PDB file of C-alpha atoms in Angstrom:
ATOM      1  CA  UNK M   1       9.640 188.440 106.198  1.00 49.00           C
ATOM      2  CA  UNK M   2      10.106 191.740 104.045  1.00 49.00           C
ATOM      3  CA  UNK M   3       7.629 193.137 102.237  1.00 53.00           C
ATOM      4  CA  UNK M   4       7.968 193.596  98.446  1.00 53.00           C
ATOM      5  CA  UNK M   5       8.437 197.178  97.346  1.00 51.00           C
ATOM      6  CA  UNK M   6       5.601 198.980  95.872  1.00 51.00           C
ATOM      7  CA  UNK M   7       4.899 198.834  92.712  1.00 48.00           C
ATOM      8  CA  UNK M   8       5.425 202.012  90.500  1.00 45.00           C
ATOM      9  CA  UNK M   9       2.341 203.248  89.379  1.00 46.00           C
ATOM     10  CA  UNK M  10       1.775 202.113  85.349  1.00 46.00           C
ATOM     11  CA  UNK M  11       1.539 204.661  82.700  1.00 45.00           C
ATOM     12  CA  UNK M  12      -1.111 206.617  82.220  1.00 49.00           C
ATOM     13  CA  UNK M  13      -2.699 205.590  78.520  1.00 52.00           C
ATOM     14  CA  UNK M  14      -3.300 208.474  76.378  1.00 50.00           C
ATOM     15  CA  UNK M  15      -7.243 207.999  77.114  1.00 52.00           C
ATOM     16  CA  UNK M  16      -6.434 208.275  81.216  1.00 55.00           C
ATOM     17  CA  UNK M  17      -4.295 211.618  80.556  1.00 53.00           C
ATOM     18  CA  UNK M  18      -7.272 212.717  77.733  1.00 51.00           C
ATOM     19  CA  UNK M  19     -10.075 212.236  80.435  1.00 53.00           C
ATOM     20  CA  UNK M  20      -7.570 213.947  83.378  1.00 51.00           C
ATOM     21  CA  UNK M  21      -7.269 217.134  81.189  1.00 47.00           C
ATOM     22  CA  UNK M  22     -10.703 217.074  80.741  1.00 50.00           C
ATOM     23  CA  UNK M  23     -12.439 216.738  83.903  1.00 51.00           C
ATOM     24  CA  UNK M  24     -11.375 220.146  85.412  1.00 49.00           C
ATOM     25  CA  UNK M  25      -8.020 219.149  87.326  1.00 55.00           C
ATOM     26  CA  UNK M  26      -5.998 220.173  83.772  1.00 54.00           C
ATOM     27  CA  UNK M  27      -3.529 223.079  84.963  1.00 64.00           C
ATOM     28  CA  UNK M  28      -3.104 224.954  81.856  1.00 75.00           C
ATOM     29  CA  UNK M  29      -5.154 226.060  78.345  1.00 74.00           C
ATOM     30  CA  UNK M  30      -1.393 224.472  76.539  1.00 78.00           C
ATOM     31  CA  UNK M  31      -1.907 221.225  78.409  1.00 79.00           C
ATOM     32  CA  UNK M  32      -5.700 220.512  76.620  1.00 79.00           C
ATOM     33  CA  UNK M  33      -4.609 221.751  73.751  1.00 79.00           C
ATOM     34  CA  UNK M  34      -1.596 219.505  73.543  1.00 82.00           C
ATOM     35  CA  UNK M  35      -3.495 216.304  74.507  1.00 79.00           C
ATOM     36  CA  UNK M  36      -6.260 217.422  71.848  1.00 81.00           C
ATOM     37  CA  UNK M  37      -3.659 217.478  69.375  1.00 82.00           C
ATOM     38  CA  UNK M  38      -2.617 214.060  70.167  1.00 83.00           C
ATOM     39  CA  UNK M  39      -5.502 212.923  69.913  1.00 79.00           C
ATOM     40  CA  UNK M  40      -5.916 213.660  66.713  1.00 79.00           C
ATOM     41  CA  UNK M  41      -2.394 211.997  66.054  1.00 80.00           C
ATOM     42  CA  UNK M  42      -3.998 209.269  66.944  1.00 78.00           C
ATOM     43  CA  UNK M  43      -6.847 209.403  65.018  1.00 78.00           C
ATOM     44  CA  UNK M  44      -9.595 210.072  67.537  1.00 78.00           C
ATOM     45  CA  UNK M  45     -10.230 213.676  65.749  1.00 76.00           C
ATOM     46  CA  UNK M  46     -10.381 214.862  62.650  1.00 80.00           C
ATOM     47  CA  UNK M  47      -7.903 217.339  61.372  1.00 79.00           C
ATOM     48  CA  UNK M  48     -11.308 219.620  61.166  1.00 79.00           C
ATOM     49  CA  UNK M  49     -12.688 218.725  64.481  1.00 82.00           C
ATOM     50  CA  UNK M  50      -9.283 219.950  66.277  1.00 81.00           C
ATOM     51  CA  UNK M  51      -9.291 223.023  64.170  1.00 81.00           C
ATOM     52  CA  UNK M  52     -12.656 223.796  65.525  1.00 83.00           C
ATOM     53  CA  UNK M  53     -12.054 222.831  69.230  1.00 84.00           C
ATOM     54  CA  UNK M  54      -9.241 225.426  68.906  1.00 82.00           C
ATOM     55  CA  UNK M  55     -10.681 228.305  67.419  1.00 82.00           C
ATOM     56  CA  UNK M  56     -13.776 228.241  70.087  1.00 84.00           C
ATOM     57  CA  UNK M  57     -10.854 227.952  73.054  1.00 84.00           C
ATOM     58  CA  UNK M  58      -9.141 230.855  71.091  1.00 82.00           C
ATOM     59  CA  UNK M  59     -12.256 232.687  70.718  1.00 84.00           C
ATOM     60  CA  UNK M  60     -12.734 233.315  74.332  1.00 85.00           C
ATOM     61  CA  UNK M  61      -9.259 235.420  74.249  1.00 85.00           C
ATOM     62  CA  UNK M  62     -10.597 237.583  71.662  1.00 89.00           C
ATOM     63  CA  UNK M  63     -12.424 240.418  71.798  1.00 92.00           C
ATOM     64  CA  UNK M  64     -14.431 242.864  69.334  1.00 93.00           C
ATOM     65  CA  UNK M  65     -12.017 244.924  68.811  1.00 91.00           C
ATOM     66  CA  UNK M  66      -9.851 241.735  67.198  1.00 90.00           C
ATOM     67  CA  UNK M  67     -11.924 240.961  64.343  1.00 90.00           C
ATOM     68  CA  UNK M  68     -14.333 244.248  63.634  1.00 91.00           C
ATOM     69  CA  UNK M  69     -15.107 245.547  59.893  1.00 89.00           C
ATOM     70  CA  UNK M  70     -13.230 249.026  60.901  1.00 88.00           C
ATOM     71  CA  UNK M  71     -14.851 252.318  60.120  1.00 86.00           C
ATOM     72  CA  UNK M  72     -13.138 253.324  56.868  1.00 81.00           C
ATOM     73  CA  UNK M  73     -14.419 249.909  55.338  1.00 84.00           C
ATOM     74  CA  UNK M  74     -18.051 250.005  56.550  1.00 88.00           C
ATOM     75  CA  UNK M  75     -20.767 250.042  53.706  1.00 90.00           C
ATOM     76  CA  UNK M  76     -23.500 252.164  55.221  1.00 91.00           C
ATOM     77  CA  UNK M  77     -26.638 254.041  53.958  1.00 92.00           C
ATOM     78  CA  UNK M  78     -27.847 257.756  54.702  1.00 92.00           C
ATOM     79  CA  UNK M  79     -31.459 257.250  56.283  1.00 92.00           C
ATOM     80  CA  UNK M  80     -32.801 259.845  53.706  1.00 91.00           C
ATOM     81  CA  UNK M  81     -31.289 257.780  50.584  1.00 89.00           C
ATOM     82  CA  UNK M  82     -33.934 256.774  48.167  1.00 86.00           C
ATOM     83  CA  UNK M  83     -35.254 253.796  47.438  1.00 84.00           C
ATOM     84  CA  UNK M  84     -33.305 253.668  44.442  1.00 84.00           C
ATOM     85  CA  UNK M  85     -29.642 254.673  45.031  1.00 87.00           C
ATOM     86  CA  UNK M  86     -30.153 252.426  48.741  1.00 88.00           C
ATOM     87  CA  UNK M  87     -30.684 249.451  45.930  1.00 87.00           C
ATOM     88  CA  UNK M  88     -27.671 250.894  44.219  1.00 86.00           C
ATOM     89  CA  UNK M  89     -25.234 250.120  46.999  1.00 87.00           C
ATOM     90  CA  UNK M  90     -26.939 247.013  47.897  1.00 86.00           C
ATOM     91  CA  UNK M  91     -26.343 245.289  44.421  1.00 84.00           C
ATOM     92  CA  UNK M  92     -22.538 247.054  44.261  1.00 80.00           C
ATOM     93  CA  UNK M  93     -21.936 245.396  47.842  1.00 81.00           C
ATOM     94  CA  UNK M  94     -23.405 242.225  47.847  1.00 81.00           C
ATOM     95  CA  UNK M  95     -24.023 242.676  51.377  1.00 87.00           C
ATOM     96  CA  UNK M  96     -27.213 241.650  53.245  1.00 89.00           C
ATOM     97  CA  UNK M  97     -26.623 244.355  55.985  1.00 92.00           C
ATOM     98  CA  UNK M  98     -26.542 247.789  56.013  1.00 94.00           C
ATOM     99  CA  UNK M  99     -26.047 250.691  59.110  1.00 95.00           C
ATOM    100  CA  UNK M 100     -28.315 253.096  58.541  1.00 95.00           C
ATOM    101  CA  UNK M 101     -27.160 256.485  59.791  1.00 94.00           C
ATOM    102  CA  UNK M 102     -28.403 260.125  59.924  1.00 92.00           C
ATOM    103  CA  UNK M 103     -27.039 263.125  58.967  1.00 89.00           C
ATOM    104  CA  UNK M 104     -24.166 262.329  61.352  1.00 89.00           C
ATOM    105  CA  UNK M 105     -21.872 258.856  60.645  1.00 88.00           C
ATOM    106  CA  UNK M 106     -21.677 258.467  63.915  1.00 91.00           C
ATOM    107  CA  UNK M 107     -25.758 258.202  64.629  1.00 93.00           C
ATOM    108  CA  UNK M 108     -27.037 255.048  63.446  1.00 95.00           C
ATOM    109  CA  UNK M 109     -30.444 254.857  63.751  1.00 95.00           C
ATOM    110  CA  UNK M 110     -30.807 251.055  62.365  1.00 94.00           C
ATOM    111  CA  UNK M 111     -29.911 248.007  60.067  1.00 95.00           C
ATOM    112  CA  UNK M 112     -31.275 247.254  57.112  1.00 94.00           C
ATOM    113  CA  UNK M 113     -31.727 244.105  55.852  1.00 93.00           C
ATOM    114  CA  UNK M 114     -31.144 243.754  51.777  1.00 90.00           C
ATOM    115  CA  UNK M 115     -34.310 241.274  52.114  1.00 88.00           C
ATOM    116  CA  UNK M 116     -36.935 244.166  53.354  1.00 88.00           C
ATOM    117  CA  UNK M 117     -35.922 246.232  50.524  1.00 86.00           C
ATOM    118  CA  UNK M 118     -36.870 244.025  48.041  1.00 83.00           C
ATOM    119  CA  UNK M 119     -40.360 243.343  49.951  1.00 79.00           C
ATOM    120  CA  UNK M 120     -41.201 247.327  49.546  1.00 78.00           C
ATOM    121  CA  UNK M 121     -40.112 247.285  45.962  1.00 76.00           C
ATOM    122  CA  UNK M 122     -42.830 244.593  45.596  1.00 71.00           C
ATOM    123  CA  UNK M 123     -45.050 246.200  47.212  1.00 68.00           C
ATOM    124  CA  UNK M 124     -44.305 249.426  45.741  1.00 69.00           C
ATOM    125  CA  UNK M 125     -44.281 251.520  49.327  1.00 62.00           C
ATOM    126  CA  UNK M 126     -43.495 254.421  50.273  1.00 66.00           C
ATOM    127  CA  UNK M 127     -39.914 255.623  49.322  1.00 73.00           C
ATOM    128  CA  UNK M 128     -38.745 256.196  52.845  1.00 81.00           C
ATOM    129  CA  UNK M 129     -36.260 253.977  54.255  1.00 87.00           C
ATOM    130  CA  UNK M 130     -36.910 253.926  58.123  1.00 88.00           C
ATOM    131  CA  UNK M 131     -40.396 252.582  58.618  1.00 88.00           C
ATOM    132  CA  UNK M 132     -37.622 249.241  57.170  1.00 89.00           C
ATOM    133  CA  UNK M 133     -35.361 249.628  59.669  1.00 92.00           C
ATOM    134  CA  UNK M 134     -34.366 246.846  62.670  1.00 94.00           C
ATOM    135  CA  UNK M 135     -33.111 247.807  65.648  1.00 94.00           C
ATOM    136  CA  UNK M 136     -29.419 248.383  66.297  1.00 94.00           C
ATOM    137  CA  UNK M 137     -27.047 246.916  68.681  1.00 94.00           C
ATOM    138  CA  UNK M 138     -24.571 249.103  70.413  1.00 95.00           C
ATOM    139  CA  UNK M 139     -21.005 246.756  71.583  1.00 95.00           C
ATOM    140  CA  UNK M 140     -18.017 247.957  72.935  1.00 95.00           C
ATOM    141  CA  UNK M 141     -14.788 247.149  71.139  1.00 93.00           C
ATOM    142  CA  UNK M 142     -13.878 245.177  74.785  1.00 93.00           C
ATOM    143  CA  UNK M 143     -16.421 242.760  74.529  1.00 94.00           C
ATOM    144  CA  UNK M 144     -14.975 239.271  74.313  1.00 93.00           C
ATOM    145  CA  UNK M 145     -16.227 237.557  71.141  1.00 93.00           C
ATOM    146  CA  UNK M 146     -17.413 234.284  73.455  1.00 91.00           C
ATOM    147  CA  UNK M 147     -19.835 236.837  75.179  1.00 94.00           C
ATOM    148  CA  UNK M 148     -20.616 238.485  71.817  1.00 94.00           C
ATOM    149  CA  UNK M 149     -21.494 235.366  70.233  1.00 92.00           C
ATOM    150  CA  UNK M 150     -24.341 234.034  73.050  1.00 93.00           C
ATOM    151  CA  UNK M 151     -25.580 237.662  72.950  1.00 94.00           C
ATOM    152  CA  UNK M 152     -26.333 236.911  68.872  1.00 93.00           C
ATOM    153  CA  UNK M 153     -28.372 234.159  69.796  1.00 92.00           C
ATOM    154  CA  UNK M 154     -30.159 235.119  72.008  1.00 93.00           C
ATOM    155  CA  UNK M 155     -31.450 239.062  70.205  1.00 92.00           C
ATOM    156  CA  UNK M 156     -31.314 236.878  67.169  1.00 89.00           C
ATOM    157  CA  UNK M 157     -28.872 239.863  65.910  1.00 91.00           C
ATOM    158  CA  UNK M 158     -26.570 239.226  63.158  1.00 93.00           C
ATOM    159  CA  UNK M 159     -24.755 242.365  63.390  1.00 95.00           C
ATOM    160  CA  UNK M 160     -23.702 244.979  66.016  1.00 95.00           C
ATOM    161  CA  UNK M 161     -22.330 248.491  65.312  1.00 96.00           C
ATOM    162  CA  UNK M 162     -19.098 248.922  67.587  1.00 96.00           C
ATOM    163  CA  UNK M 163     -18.779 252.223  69.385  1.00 94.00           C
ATOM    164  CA  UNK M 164     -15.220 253.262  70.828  1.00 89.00           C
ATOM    165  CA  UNK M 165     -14.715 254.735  74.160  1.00 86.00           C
ATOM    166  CA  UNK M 166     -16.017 258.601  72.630  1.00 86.00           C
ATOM    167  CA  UNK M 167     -19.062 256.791  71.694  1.00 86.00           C
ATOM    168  CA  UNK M 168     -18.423 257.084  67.763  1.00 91.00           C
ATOM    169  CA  UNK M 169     -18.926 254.172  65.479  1.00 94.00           C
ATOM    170  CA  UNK M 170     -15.333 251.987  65.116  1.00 92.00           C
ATOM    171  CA  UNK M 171     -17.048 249.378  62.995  1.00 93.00           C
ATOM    172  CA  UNK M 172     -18.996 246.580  62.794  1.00 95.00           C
ATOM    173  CA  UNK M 173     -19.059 243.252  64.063  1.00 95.00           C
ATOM    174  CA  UNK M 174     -21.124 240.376  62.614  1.00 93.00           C
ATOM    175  CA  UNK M 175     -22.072 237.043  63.748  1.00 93.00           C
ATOM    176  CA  UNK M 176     -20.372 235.544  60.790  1.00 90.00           C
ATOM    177  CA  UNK M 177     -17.027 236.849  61.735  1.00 90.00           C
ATOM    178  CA  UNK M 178     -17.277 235.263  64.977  1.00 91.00           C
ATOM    179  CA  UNK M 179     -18.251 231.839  63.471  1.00 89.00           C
ATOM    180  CA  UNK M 180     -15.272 232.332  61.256  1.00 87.00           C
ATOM    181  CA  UNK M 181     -12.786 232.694  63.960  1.00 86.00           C
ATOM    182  CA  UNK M 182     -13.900 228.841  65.105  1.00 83.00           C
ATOM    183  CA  UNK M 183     -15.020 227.261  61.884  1.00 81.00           C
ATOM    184  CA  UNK M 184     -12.628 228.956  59.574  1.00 76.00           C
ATOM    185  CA  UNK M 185     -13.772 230.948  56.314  1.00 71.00           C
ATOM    186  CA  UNK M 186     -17.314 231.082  55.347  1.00 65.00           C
ATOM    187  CA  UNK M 187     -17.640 231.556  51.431  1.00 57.00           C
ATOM    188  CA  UNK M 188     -21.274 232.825  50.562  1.00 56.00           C
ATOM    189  CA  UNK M 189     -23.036 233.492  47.292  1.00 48.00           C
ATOM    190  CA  UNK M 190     -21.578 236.653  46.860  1.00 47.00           C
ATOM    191  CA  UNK M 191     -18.139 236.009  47.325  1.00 49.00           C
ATOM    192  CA  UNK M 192     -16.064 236.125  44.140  1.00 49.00           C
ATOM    193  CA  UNK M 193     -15.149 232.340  42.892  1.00 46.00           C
ATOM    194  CA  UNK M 194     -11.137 232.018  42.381  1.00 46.00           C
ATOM    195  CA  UNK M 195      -8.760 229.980  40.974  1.00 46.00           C
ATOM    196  CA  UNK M 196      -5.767 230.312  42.565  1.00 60.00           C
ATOM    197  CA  UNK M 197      -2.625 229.258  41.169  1.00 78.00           C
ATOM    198  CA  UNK M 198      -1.664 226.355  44.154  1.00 89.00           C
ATOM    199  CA  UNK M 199       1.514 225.243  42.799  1.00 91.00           C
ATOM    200  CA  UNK M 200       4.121 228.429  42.420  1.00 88.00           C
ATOM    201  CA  UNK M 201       7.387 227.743  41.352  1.00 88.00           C
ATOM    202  CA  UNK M 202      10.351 230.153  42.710  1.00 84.00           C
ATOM    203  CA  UNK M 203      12.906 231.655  41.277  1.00 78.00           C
ATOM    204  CA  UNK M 204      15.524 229.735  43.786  1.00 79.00           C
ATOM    205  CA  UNK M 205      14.320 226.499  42.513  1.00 85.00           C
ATOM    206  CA  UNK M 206      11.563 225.693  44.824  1.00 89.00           C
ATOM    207  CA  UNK M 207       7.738 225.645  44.656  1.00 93.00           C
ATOM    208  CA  UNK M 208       5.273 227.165  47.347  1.00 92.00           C
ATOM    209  CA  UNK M 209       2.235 224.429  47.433  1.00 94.00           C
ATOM    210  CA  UNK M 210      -1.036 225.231  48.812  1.00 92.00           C
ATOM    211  CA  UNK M 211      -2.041 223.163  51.759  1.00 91.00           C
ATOM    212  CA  UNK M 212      -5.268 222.766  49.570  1.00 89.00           C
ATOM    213  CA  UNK M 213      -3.419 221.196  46.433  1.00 91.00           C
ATOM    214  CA  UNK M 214      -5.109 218.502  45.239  1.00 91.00           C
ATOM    215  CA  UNK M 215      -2.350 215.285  45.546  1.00 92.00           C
ATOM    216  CA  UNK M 216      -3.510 214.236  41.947  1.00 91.00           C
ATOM    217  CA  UNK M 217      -2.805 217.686  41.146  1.00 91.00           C
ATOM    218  CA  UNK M 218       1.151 217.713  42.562  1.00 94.00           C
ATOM    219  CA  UNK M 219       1.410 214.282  41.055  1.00 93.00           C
ATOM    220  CA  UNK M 220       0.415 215.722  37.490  1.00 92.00           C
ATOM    221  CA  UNK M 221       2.843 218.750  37.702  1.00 91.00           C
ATOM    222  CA  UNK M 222       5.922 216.401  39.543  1.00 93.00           C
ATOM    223  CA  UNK M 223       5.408 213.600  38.346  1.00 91.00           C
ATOM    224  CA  UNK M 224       5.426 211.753  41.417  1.00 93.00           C
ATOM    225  CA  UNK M 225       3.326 208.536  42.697  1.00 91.00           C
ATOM    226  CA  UNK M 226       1.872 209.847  45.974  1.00 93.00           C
ATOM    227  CA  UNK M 227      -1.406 207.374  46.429  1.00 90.00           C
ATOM    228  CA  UNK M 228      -4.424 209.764  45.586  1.00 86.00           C
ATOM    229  CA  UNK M 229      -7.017 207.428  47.577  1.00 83.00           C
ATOM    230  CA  UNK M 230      -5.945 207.694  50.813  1.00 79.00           C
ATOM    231  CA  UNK M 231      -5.895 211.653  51.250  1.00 83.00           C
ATOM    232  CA  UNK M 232      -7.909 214.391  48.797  1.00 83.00           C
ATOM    233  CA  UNK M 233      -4.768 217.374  49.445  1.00 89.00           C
ATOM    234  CA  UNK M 234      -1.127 217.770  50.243  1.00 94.00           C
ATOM    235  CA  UNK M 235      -2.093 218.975  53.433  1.00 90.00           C
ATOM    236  CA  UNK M 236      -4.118 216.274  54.523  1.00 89.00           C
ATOM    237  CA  UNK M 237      -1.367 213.789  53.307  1.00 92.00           C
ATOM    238  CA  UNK M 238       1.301 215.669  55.514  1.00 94.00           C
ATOM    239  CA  UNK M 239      -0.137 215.955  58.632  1.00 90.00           C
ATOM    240  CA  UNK M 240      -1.036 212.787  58.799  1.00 89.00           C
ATOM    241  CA  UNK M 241       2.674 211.752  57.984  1.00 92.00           C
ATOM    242  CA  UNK M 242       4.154 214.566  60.374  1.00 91.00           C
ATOM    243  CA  UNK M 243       1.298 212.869  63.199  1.00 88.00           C
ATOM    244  CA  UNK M 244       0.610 216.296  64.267  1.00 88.00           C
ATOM    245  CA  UNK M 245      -0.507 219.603  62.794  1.00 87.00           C
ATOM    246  CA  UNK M 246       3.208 221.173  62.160  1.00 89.00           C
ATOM    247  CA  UNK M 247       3.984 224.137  62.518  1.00 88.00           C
ATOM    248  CA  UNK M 248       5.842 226.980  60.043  1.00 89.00           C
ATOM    249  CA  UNK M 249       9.957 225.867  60.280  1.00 90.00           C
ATOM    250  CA  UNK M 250       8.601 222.088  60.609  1.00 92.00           C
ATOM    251  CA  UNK M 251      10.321 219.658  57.511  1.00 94.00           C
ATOM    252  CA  UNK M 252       9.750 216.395  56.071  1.00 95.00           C
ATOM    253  CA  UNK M 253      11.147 214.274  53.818  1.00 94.00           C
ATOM    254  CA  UNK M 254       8.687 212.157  51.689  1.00 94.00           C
ATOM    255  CA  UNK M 255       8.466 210.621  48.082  1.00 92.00           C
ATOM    256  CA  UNK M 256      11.539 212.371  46.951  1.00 93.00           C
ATOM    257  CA  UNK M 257      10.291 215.642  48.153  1.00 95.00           C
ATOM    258  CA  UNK M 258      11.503 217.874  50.886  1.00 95.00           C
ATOM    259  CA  UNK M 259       7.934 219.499  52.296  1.00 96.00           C
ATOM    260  CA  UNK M 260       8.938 222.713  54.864  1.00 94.00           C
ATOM    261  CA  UNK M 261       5.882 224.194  56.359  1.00 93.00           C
ATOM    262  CA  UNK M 262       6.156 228.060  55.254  1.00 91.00           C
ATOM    263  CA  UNK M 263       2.584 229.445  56.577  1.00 87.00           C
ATOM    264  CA  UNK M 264      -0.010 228.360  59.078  1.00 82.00           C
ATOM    265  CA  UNK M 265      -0.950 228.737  62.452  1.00 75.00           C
ATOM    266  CA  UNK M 266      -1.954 226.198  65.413  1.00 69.00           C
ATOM    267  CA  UNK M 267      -5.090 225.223  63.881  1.00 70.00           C
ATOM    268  CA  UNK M 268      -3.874 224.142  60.407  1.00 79.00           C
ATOM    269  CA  UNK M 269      -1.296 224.420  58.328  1.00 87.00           C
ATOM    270  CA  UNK M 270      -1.483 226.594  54.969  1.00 89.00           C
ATOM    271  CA  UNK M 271       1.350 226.619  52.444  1.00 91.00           C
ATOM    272  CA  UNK M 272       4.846 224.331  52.020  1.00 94.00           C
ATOM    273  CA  UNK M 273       8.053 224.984  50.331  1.00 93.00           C
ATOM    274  CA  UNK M 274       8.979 222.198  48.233  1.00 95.00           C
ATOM    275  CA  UNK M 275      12.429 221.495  46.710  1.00 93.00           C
ATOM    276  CA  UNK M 276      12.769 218.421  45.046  1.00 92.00           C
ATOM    277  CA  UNK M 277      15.782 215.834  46.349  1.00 86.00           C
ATOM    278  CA  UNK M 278      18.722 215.015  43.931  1.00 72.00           C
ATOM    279  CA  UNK M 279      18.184 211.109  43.514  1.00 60.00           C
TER     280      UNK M 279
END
């Protein structure tokens, strides 16, 4: 009696080839990625969750030398400043961290922290700078930014002064920069509030929309019906209609509308070009 042929084996669900990526037998960095994306096609991540998981895989390709403040744009303070002028630059700046250097840029001799100069001007001490000063740390511009980033944590450092191969100052790293290469931009209390102008219309007929543009917003200036409770932006509304985060050259048609992605990157998508469709 003959024996039935085997069976082919059955497709592997999405879960199975999710879990197979995962568990150390995946063969590239691409192939997670790519089932992390669909996963969020299928609505297992958020578009913010996948933007996340990517920047911390990216992160471990960049180093210091990526994403440093460069020389020519440090804000740093001559160690025999007074107490005055050093609150000067601190209120012009905004910044919460200062290199301190001595008579040569290229000797820093510590960081000063905005919050130490305001406990000597309450306590009205003396008017020298460096009994206020934390200690520095010294980073190549080589250093990966994964390494970087556990170093912070563990000196509790929130910036590092990066020296290039001479051993002269290139710039300065800080832990926020890092963050912001996984997380995205981090706005503080000092940065300048904007209203950008998300909707620009162009002189060929077309508009350049902000990923960020409200869909009440577009359906205000168009005129168009898009349902506002289901997504808060335009961006937000087409990825979930393109199923995956699309990427600059990418087009849809939707509502009338023809949306080409014209900026963004593999973690989100920034800007369309919209023409409107003749009816």
């Amino acid at each position: 009696m003959s024996e039935d042929p085997p069976s082919s084996p059955a497709p592997r669900s999405w879960f199975g080839r999710l879990t197979h990526a995962l568990s150390g037998e995946v063969s590239s960095r691409e192939e997670l990625i790519e089932e992390l994306r669909l996963a969020q096609a299928n609505g297992l991540l958020s578009n913010d969750t996948l933007s996340m998981i990517e920047g911390a895989i990216k992160v471990t390709d960049l180093t210091v030398g990526d994403i440093m403040v460069p020389r020519s744009e440090m804000v740093s303070i001559a160690a025999d400043s007074s107490l005055g002028s050093v609150l000067e630059i601190v209120i012009e700046s905004g910044h919460s961290r200062f290199p301190v250097h001595g008579a040569d840029r290229d000797e820093i001799v510590g960081i000063l922290l905005a919050k130490d100069l305001l406990r000597c001007f309450a306590e009205k001490g003396s008017d020298d700078i460096r009994r206020l000063l934390r200690p520095v740390a010294l980073i190549p511009e080589a250093k990966r930014l994964n390494i970087l980033l556990k170093e912070f944590r563990l000196s509790h450092h929130h910036m590092a002064i990066v020296v290039d191969e001479y051993g002269g100052v290139g710039g300065l790293v800080t832990i926020e920069d890092v963050l912001e290469q996984i997380v995205g931009d981090i706005d503080d209390e000092h940065d300048e509030e904007e209203t950008p102008n998300l909707i620009q219309p162009q002189t060929d007929g077309r508009f350049l929309v902000n990923a960020m543009a409200s869909v009440e917003n577009f359906n205000d200036r168009f005129e168009s019906r898009f349902p506002v409770e289901d997504y808060d932006t335009i961006g937000a509304m087409l990825t979930a209609e393109f199923g995956h985060i699309p990427q600059p050259g990418e087009e849809i048609k939707l509502g009338g509308f023809l949306f080409r992605v014209s900026k963004g990157d593999s973690r989100r998508v920034q800007q369309f070009a919209v023409r409107i469709q003749e009816a």
